[in-house]
Short mmCIF file of C-alpha atoms and ligand atoms in Angstrom, two decimals:
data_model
loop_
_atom_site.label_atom_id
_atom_site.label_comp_id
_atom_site.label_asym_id
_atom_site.label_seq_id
_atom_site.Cartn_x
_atom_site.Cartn_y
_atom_site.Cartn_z
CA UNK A 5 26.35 3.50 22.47
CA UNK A 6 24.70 5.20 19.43
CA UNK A 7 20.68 4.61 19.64
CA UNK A 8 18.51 3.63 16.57
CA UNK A 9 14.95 4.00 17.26
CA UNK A 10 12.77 2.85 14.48
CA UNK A 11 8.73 4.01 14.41
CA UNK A 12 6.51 1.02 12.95
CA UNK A 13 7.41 -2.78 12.06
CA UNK A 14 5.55 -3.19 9.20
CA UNK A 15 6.72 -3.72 5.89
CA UNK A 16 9.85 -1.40 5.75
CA UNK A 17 10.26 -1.02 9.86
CA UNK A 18 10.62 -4.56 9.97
CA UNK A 19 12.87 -5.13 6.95
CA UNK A 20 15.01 -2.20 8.20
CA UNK A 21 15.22 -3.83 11.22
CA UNK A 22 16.59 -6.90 9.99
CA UNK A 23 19.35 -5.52 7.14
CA UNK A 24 20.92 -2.54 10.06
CA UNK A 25 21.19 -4.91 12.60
CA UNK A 26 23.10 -6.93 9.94
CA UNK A 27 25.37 -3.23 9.09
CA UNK A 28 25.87 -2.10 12.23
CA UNK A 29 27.85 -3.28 15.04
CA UNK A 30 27.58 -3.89 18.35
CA UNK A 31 28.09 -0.58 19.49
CA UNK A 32 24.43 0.20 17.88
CA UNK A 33 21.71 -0.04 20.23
CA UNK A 34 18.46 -0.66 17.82
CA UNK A 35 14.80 -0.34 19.08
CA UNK A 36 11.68 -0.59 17.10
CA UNK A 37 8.30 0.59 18.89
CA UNK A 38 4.89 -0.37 16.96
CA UNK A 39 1.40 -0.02 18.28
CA UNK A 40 0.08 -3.74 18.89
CA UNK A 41 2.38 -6.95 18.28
CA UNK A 42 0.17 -8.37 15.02
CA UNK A 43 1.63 -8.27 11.59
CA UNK A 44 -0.76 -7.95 9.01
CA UNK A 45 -0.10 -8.68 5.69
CA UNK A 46 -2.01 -6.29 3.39
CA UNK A 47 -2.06 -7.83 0.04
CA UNK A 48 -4.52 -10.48 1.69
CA UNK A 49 -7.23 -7.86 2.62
CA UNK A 50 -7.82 -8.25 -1.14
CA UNK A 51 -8.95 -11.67 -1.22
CA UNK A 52 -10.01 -11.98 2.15
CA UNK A 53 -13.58 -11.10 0.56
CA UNK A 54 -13.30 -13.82 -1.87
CA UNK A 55 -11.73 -16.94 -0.65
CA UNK A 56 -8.94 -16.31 1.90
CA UNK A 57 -8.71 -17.23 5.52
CA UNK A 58 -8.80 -14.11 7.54
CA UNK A 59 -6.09 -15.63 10.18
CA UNK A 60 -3.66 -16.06 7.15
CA UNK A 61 -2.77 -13.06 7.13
CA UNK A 62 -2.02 -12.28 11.10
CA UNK A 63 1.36 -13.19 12.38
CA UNK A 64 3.11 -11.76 15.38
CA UNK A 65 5.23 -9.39 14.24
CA UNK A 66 8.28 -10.18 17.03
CA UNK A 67 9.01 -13.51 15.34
CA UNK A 68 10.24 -11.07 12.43
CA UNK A 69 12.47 -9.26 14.41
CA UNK A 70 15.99 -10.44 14.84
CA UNK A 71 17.77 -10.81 17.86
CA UNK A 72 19.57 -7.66 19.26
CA UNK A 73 17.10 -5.11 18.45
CA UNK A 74 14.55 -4.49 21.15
CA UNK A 75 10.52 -4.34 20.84
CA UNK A 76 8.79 -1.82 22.65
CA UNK A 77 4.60 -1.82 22.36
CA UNK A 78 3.17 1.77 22.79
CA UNK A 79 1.25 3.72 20.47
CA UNK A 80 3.53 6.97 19.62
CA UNK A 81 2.27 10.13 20.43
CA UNK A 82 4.92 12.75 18.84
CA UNK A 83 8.32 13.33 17.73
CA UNK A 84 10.11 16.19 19.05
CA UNK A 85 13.07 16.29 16.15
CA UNK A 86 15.13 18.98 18.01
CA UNK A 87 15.17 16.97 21.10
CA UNK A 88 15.55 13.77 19.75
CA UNK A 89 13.16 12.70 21.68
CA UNK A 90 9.68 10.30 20.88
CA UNK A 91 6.86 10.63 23.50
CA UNK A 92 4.83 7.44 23.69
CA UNK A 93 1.14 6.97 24.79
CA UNK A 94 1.94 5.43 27.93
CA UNK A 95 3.90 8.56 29.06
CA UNK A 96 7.21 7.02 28.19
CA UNK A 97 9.95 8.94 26.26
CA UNK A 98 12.72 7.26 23.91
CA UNK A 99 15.85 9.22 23.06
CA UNK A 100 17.74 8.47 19.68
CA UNK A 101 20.73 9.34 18.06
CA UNK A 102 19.02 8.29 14.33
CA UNK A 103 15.30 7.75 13.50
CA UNK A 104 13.35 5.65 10.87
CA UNK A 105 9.68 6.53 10.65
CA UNK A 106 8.18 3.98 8.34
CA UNK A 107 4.63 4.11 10.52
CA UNK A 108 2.80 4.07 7.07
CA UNK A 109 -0.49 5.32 6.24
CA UNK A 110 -4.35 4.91 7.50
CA UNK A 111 -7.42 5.30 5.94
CA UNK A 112 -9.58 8.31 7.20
CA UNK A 113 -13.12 8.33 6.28
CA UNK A 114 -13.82 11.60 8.35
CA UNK A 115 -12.79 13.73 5.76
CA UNK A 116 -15.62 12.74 3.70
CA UNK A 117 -19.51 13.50 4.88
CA UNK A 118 -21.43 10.65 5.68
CA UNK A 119 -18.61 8.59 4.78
CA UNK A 120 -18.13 7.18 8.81
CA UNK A 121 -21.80 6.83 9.40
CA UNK A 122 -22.70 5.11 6.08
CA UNK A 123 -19.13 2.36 7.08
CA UNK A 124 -20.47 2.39 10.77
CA UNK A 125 -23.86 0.56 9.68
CA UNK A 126 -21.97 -2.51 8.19
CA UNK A 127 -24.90 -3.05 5.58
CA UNK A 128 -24.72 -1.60 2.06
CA UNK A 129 -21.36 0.46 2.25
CA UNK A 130 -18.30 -0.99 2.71
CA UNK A 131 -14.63 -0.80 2.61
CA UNK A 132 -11.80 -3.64 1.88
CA UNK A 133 -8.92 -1.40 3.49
CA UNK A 134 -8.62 -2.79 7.07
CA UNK A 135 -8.56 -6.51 8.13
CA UNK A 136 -12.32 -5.83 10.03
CA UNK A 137 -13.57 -4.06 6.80
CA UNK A 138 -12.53 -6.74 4.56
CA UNK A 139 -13.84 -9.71 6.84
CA UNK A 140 -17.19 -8.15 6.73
CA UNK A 141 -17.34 -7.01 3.21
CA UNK A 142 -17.24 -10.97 2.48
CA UNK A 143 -20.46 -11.40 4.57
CA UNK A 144 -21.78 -8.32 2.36
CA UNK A 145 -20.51 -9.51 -0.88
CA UNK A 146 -22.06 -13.11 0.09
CA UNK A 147 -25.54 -11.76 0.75
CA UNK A 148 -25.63 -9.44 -2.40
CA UNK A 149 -26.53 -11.09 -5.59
CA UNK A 150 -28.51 -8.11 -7.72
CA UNK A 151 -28.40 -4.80 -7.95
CA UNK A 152 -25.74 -1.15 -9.13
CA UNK A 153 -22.56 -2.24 -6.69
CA UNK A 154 -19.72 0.69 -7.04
CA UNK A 155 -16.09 0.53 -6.44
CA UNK A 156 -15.04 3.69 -5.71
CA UNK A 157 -11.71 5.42 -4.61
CA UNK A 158 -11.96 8.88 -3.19
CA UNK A 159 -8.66 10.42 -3.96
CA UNK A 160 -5.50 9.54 -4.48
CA UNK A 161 -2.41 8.79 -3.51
CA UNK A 162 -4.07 5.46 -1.41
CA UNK A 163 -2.13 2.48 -0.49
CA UNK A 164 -1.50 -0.16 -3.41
CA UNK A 165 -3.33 2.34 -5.50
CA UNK A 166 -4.21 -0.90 -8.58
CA UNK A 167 -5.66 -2.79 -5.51
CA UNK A 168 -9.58 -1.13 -5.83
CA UNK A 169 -9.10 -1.82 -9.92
CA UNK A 170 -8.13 -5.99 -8.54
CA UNK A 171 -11.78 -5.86 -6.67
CA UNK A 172 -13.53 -4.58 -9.33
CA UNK A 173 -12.13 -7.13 -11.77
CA UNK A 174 -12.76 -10.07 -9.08
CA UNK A 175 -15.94 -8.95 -7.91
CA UNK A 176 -16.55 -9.17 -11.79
CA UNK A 177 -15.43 -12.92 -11.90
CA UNK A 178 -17.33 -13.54 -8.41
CA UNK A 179 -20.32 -12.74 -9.78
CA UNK A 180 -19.56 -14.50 -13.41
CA UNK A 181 -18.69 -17.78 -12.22
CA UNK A 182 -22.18 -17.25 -9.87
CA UNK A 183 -23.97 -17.13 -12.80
CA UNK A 184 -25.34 -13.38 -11.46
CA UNK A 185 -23.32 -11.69 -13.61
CA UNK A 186 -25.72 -10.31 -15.58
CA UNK A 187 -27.70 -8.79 -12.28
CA UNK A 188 -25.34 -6.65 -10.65
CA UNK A 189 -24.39 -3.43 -12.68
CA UNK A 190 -20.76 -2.88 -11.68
CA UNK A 191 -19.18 1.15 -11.99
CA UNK A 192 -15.52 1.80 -11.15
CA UNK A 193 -15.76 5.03 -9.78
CA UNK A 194 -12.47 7.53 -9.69
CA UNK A 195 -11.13 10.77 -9.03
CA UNK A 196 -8.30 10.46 -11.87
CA UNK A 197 -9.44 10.78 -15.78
CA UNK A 198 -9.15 7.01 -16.58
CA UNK A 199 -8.71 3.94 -15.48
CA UNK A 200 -5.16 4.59 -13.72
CA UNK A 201 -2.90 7.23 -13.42
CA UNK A 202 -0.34 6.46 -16.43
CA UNK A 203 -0.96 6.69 -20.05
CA UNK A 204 -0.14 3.14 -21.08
CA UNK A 205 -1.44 1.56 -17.65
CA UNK A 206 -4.58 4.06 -17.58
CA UNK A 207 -5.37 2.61 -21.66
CA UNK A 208 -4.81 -1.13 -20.80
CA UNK A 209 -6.46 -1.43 -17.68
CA UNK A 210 -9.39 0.90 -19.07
CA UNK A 211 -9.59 -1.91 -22.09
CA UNK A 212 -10.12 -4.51 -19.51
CA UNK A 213 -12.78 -2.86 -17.70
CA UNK A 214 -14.81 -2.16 -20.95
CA UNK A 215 -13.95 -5.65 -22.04
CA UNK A 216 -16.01 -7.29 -18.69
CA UNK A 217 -18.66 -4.81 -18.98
CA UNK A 218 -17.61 -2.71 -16.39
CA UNK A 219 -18.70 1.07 -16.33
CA UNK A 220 -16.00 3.75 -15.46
CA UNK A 221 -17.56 7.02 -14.28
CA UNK A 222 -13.96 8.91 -14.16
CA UNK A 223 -13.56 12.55 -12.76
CA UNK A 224 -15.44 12.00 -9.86
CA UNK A 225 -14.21 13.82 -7.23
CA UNK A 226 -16.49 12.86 -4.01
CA UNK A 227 -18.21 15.48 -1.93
CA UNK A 228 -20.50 12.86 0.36
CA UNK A 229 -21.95 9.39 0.81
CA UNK A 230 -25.53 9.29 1.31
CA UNK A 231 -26.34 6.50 3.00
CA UNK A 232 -30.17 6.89 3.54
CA UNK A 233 -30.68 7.89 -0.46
CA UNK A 234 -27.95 5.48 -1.20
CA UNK A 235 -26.43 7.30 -2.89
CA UNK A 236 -22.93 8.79 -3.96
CA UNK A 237 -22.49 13.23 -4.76
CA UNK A 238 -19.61 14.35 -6.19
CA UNK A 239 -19.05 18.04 -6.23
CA UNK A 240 -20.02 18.73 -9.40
CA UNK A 241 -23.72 17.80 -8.69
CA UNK A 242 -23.71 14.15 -10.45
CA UNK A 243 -25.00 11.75 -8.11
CA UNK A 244 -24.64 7.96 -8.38
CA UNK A 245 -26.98 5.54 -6.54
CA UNK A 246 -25.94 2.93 -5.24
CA UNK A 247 -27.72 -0.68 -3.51
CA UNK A 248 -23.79 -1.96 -2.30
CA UNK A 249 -20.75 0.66 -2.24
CA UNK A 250 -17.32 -0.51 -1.49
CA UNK A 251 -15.35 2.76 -0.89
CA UNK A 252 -11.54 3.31 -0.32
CA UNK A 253 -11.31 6.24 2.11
CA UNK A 254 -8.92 9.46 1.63
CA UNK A 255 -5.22 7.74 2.92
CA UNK A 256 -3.30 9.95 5.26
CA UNK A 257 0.17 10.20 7.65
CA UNK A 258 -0.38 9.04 11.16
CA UNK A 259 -1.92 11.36 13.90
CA UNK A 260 1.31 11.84 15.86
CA UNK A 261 3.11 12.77 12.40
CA UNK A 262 0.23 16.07 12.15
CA UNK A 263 0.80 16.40 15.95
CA UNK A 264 4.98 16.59 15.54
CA UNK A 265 4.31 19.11 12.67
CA UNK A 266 6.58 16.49 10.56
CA UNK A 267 4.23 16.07 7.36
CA UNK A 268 2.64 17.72 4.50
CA UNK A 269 -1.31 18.63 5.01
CA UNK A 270 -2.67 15.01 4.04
CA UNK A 271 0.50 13.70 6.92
CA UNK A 272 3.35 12.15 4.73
CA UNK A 273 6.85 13.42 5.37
CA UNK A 274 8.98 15.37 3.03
CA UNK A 275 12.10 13.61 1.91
CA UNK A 276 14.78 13.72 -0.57
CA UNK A 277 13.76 11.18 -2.81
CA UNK A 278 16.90 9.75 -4.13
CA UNK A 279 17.97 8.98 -0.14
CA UNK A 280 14.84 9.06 1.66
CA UNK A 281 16.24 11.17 4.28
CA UNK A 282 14.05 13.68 6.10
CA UNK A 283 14.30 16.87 4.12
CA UNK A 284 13.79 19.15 7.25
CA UNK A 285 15.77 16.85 9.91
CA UNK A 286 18.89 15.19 9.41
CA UNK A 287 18.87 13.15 11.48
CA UNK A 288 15.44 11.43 10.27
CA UNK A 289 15.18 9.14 7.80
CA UNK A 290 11.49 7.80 6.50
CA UNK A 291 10.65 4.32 4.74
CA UNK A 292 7.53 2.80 3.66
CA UNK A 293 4.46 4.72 2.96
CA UNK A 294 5.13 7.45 5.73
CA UNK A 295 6.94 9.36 3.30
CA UNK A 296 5.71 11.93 0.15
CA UNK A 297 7.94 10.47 -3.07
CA UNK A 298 6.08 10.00 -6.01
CA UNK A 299 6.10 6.70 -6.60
CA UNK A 300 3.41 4.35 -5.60
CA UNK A 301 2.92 3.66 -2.43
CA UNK A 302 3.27 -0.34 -2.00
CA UNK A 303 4.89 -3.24 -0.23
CA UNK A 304 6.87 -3.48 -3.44
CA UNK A 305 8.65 0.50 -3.05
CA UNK A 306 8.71 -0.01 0.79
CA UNK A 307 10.76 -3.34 0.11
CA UNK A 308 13.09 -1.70 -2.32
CA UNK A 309 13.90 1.80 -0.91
CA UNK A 310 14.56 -0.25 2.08
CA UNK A 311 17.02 -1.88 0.61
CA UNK A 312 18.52 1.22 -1.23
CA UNK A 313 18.10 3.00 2.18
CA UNK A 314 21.03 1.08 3.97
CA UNK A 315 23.74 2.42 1.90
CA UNK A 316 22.17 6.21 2.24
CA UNK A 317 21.91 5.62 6.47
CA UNK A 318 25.79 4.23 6.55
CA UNK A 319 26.96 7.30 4.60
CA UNK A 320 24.97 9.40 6.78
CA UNK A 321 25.99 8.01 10.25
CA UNK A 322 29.59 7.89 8.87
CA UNK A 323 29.51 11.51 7.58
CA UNK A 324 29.96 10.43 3.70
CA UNK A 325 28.04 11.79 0.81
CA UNK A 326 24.90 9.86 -0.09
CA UNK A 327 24.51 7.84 -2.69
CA UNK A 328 21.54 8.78 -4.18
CA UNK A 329 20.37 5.44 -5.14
CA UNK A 330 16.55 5.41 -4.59
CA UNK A 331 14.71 5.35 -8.33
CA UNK A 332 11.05 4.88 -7.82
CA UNK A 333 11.18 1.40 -8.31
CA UNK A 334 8.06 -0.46 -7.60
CA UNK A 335 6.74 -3.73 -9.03
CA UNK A 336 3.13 -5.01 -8.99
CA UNK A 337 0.88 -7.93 -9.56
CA UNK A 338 -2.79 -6.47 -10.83
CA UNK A 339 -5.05 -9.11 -10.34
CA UNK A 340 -7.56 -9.23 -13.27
CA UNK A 341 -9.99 -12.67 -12.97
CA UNK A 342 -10.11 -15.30 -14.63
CA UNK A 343 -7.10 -16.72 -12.95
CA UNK A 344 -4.44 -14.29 -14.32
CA UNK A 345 -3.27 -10.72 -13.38
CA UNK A 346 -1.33 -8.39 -15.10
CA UNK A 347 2.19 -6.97 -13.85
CA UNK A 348 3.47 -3.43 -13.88
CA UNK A 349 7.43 -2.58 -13.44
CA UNK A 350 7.86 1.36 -13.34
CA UNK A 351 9.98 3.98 -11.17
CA UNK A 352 9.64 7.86 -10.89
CA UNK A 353 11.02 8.49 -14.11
CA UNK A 354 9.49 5.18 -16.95
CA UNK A 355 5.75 4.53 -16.59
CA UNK A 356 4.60 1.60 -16.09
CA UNK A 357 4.99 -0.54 -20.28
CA UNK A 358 3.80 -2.64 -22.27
CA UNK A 359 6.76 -5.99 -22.88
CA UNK A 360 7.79 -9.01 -20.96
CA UNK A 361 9.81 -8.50 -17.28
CA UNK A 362 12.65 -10.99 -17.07
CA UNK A 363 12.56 -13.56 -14.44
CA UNK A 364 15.11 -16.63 -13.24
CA UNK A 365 13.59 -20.10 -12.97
CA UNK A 366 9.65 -18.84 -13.95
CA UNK A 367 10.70 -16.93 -17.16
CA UNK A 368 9.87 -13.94 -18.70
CA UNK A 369 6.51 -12.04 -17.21
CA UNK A 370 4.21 -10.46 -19.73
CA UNK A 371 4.05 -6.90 -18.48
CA UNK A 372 0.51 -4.83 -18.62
CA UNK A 373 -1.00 -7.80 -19.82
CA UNK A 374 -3.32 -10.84 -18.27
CA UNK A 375 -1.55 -14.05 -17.64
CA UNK A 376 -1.74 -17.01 -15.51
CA UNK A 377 2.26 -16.55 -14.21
CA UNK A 378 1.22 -13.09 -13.04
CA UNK A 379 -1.46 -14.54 -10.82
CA UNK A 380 0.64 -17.18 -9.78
CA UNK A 381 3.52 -14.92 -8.73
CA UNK A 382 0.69 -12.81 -6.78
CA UNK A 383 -0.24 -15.53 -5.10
CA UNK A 384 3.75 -16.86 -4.13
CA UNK A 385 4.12 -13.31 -2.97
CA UNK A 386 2.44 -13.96 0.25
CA UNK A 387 5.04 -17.01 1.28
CA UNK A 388 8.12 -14.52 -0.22
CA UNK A 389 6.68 -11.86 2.33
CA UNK A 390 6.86 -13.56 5.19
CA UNK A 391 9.98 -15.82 5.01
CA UNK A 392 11.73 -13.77 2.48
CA UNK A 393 11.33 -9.86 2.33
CA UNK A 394 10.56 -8.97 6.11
CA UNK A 395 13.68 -11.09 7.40
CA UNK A 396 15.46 -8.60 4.73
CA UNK A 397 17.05 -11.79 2.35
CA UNK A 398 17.68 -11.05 -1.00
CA UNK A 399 15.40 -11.76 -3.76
CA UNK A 400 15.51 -12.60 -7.17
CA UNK A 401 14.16 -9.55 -8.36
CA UNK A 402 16.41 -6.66 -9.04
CA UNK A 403 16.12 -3.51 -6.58
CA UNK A 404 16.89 -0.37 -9.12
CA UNK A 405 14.37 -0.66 -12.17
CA UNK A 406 15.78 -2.49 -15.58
CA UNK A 407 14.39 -1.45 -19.20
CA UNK A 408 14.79 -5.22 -20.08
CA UNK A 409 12.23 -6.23 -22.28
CA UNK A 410 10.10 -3.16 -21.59
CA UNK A 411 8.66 -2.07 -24.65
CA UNK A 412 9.22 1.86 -25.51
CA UNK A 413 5.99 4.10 -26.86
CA UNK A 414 7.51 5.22 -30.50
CA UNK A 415 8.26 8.97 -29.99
CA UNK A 416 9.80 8.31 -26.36
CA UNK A 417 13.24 8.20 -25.23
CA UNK A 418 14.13 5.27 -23.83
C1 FAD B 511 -6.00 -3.89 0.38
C2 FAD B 511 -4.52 -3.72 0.21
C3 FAD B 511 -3.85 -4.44 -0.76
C4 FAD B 511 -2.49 -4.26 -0.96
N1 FAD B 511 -1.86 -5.00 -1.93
C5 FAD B 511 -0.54 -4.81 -2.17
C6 FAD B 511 0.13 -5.56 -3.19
O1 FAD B 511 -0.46 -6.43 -3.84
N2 FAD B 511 1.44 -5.29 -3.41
C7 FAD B 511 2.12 -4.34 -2.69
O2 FAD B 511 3.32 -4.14 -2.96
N3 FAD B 511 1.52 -3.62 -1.71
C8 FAD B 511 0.21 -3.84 -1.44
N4 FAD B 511 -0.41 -3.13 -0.44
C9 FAD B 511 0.30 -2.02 0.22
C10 FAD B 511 1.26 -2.47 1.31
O3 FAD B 511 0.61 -3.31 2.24
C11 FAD B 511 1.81 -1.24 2.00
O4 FAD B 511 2.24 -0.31 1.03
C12 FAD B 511 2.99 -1.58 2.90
O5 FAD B 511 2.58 -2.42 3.94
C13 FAD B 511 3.63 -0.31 3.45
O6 FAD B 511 4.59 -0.62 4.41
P1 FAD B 511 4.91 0.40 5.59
O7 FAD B 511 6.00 -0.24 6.37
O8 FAD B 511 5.12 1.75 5.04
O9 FAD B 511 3.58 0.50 6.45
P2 FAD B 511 2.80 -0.66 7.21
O10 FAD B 511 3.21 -1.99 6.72
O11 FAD B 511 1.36 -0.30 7.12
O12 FAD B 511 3.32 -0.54 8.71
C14 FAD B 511 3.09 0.58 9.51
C15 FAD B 511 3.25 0.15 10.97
O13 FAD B 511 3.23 1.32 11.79
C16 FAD B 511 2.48 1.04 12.96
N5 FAD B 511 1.96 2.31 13.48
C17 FAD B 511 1.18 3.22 12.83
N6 FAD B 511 0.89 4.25 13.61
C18 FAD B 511 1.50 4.01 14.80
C19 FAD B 511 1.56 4.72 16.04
N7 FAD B 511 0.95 5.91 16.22
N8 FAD B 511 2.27 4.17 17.05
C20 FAD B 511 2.89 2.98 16.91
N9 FAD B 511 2.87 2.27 15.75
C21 FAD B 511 2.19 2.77 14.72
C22 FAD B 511 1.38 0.09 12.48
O14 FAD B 511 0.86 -0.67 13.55
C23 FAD B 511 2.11 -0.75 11.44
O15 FAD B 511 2.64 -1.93 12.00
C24 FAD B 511 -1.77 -3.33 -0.17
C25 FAD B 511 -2.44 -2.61 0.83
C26 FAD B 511 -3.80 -2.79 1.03
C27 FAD B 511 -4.50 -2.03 2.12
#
């Protein structure tokens, strides 16, 4: 019996589970291993600080897996590639034949000073990346109603790198429909040059910042959080003070990933990234955030190179050439207030454009501009999550990117 062992049922783990048990036969044995049995759904931590229920977005992630592919709970301590061999926590080791790793990525606040001491407190700093950070930045956010609040990302690449723009534009409208608006200063605070990373994305969503008064202090590369001054240094001496700071920490690989020598220094794994297959182990394939492609790392990319990943596995197992089929593609909902978001269809070679995105039933989606469908499709997303994408059906949105609609910069090539 060949042996599939796949690290992590989140996003992609899960959904891979679900379309290879599908593929392969029953000769396949498939086992997926993740550290705890709760699926959390990510996308919530963003409006867990507004409005929604923490417990909506806990599930137990077994119910997603189908039947004929085993669950083992351990926390995974390394990978030994030339063994084919995983060493758990709890002193067990799994042999396999073919790996996923699609363990995703964690936020570390030890790699910036002050940074786990000024979190630790639970009073004026704060952080919206974890279900316990999120659930107490609401507490935060409802006992703040004056003062210089910053939203700040330390570096990049983070997970759902629009989501820190989203709670800057609805802390904006928190504090608007308040009526406090006009006593809390709010500063989007960056490492990148603008607003966002691409040209047309970085213009737009800069426009919308300026447009609700918010301040952008770009080019701010961190070098500590002082928590008794209040205050945040970057390294080239400006310092900006702060009365409530809601950081996103430097995202990195897994510890066992550093341990196993598999990743790049901040822990994501090299892959091709047309076929997402290990680019140093053949015999290793990596999905989700885990891996280094430049593309965005999101439920959206995990969700599609998961689905462009089955074709690339089944050559590989069956000794074919690869297909090649993985483009970038990643799709996402940028909540802006006032009820609307904005939506942003790119891959690794077409920024994210200006245009409409076509869509059965709903109708055509503005792109990189506010509308109520956007926010409305944001908010479907969570119901499509669970019953549609982690059970790995197919939905009505189309896995390799289309120019459809997308509107072309004069002077580009389309
Ligand atoms: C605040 C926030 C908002 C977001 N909003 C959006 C959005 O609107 N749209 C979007 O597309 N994406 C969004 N995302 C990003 C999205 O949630 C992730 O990109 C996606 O979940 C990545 O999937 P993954 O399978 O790679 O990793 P994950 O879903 O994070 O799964 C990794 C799994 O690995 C397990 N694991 C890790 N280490 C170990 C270990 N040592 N041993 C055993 N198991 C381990 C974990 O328990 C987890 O279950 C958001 C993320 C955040 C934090």
């Amino acid at each position: 019996m060949a042996k599939l062992l796949i690290l992590g049922a989140g996003t992609a783990g899960t959904m891979a589970a679900n379309l290879l048990r599908k593929a392969l036969d029953a000769t396949w044995s498939i086992t997926v291993v993740d550290q705890d049995t709760e699926h959390l759904y990510q996308p919530g931590f963003l409006f867990i600080p507004f409005w929604m229920e923490p417990t909506r977005v806990k599930k137990d992630r077994r119910g997603f897996l189908p039947e004929g592919v085993e669950f083992v709970e351990a926390a995974i301590r390394r990978v030994d590639p030339h063994a084919r061999e995983v060493h758990l926590a709890d002193d067990r080791t799994l042999a396999y034949d073919w790996l996923v790793i699609a363990t995703g990525t964690r936020p570390d606040p030890t790699l910036v000073e002050g940074m786990v001491e000024a979190l630790a407190e639970r009073t004026n700093v704060h952080e919206f990346y974890t279900f316990e950070g999120a659930k107490a930045l609401k507490a935060a956010l409802d006992g703040f109603d004056a003062g210089r609040l910053l939203v700040h990302v330390t570096e990049m690449p983070i997970k759902c790198p629009v989501a820190p723009l989203e709670f800057a534009f609805l802390v904006e409208d928190h504090y608007r429909k308040r009526r406090l608006r006009h006593r809390v200063d709010i500063t989007y605070v960056t490492p990148l040059d603008g607003a966002f990373t691409k040209p047309v994305a970085s213009k737009e969503l800069g426009g919308l910042l300026t447009d609700r008064s918010i301040r952008l202090a770009a080019d701010f590369a961190v070098e500590r959080v002082d928590g008794k001054r209040q205050v945040l240094v970057a390294y080239d001496g400006r310092e900006l003070p702060f009365d409530l700071l809601v950081t996103v920490p430097p995202n990195v690989g897994q510890q066992y990933v550093f341990d196993s020598g598999l990743g790049n220094e901040s822990g994501f794994i090299p892959v091709d990234k047309h076929t997402l297959r290990s680019v140093e182990h053949e015999r290793i394939f990596v999905l989700g955030d885990a891996s280094d492609i430049p593309t965005s790392k999101a439920g959206s990319v995990a969700h599609f190179m998961t689905e462009q990943f089955v074709g690339n596995f089944l050559a590989a197992v069956e000794g074919r050439p690869l297909p090649h089929s993985f483009d970038g593609h990643a799709n996402c909902f940028v909540e802006s207030g006032r009820g609307q978001a904005l939506l942003l269809d790119f891959n690794y070679d077409t920024e994210p454009l200006k245009g409409t995105f076509p869509a059965p039933v709903i109708g055509p989606m503005m792109l990189l501009k506010p509308a109520r469908v956007n926010h409305l499709g944001k908010l479907a997303f969570e119901q499509i999550y669970w019953n549609l994408l982690l059970p790995g059906r197919k939905l009505p949105v189309p896995t390799e990117m289309s120019m459809a609609g997308k509107r072309v910069p004069a002077g580009q090539k389309e």
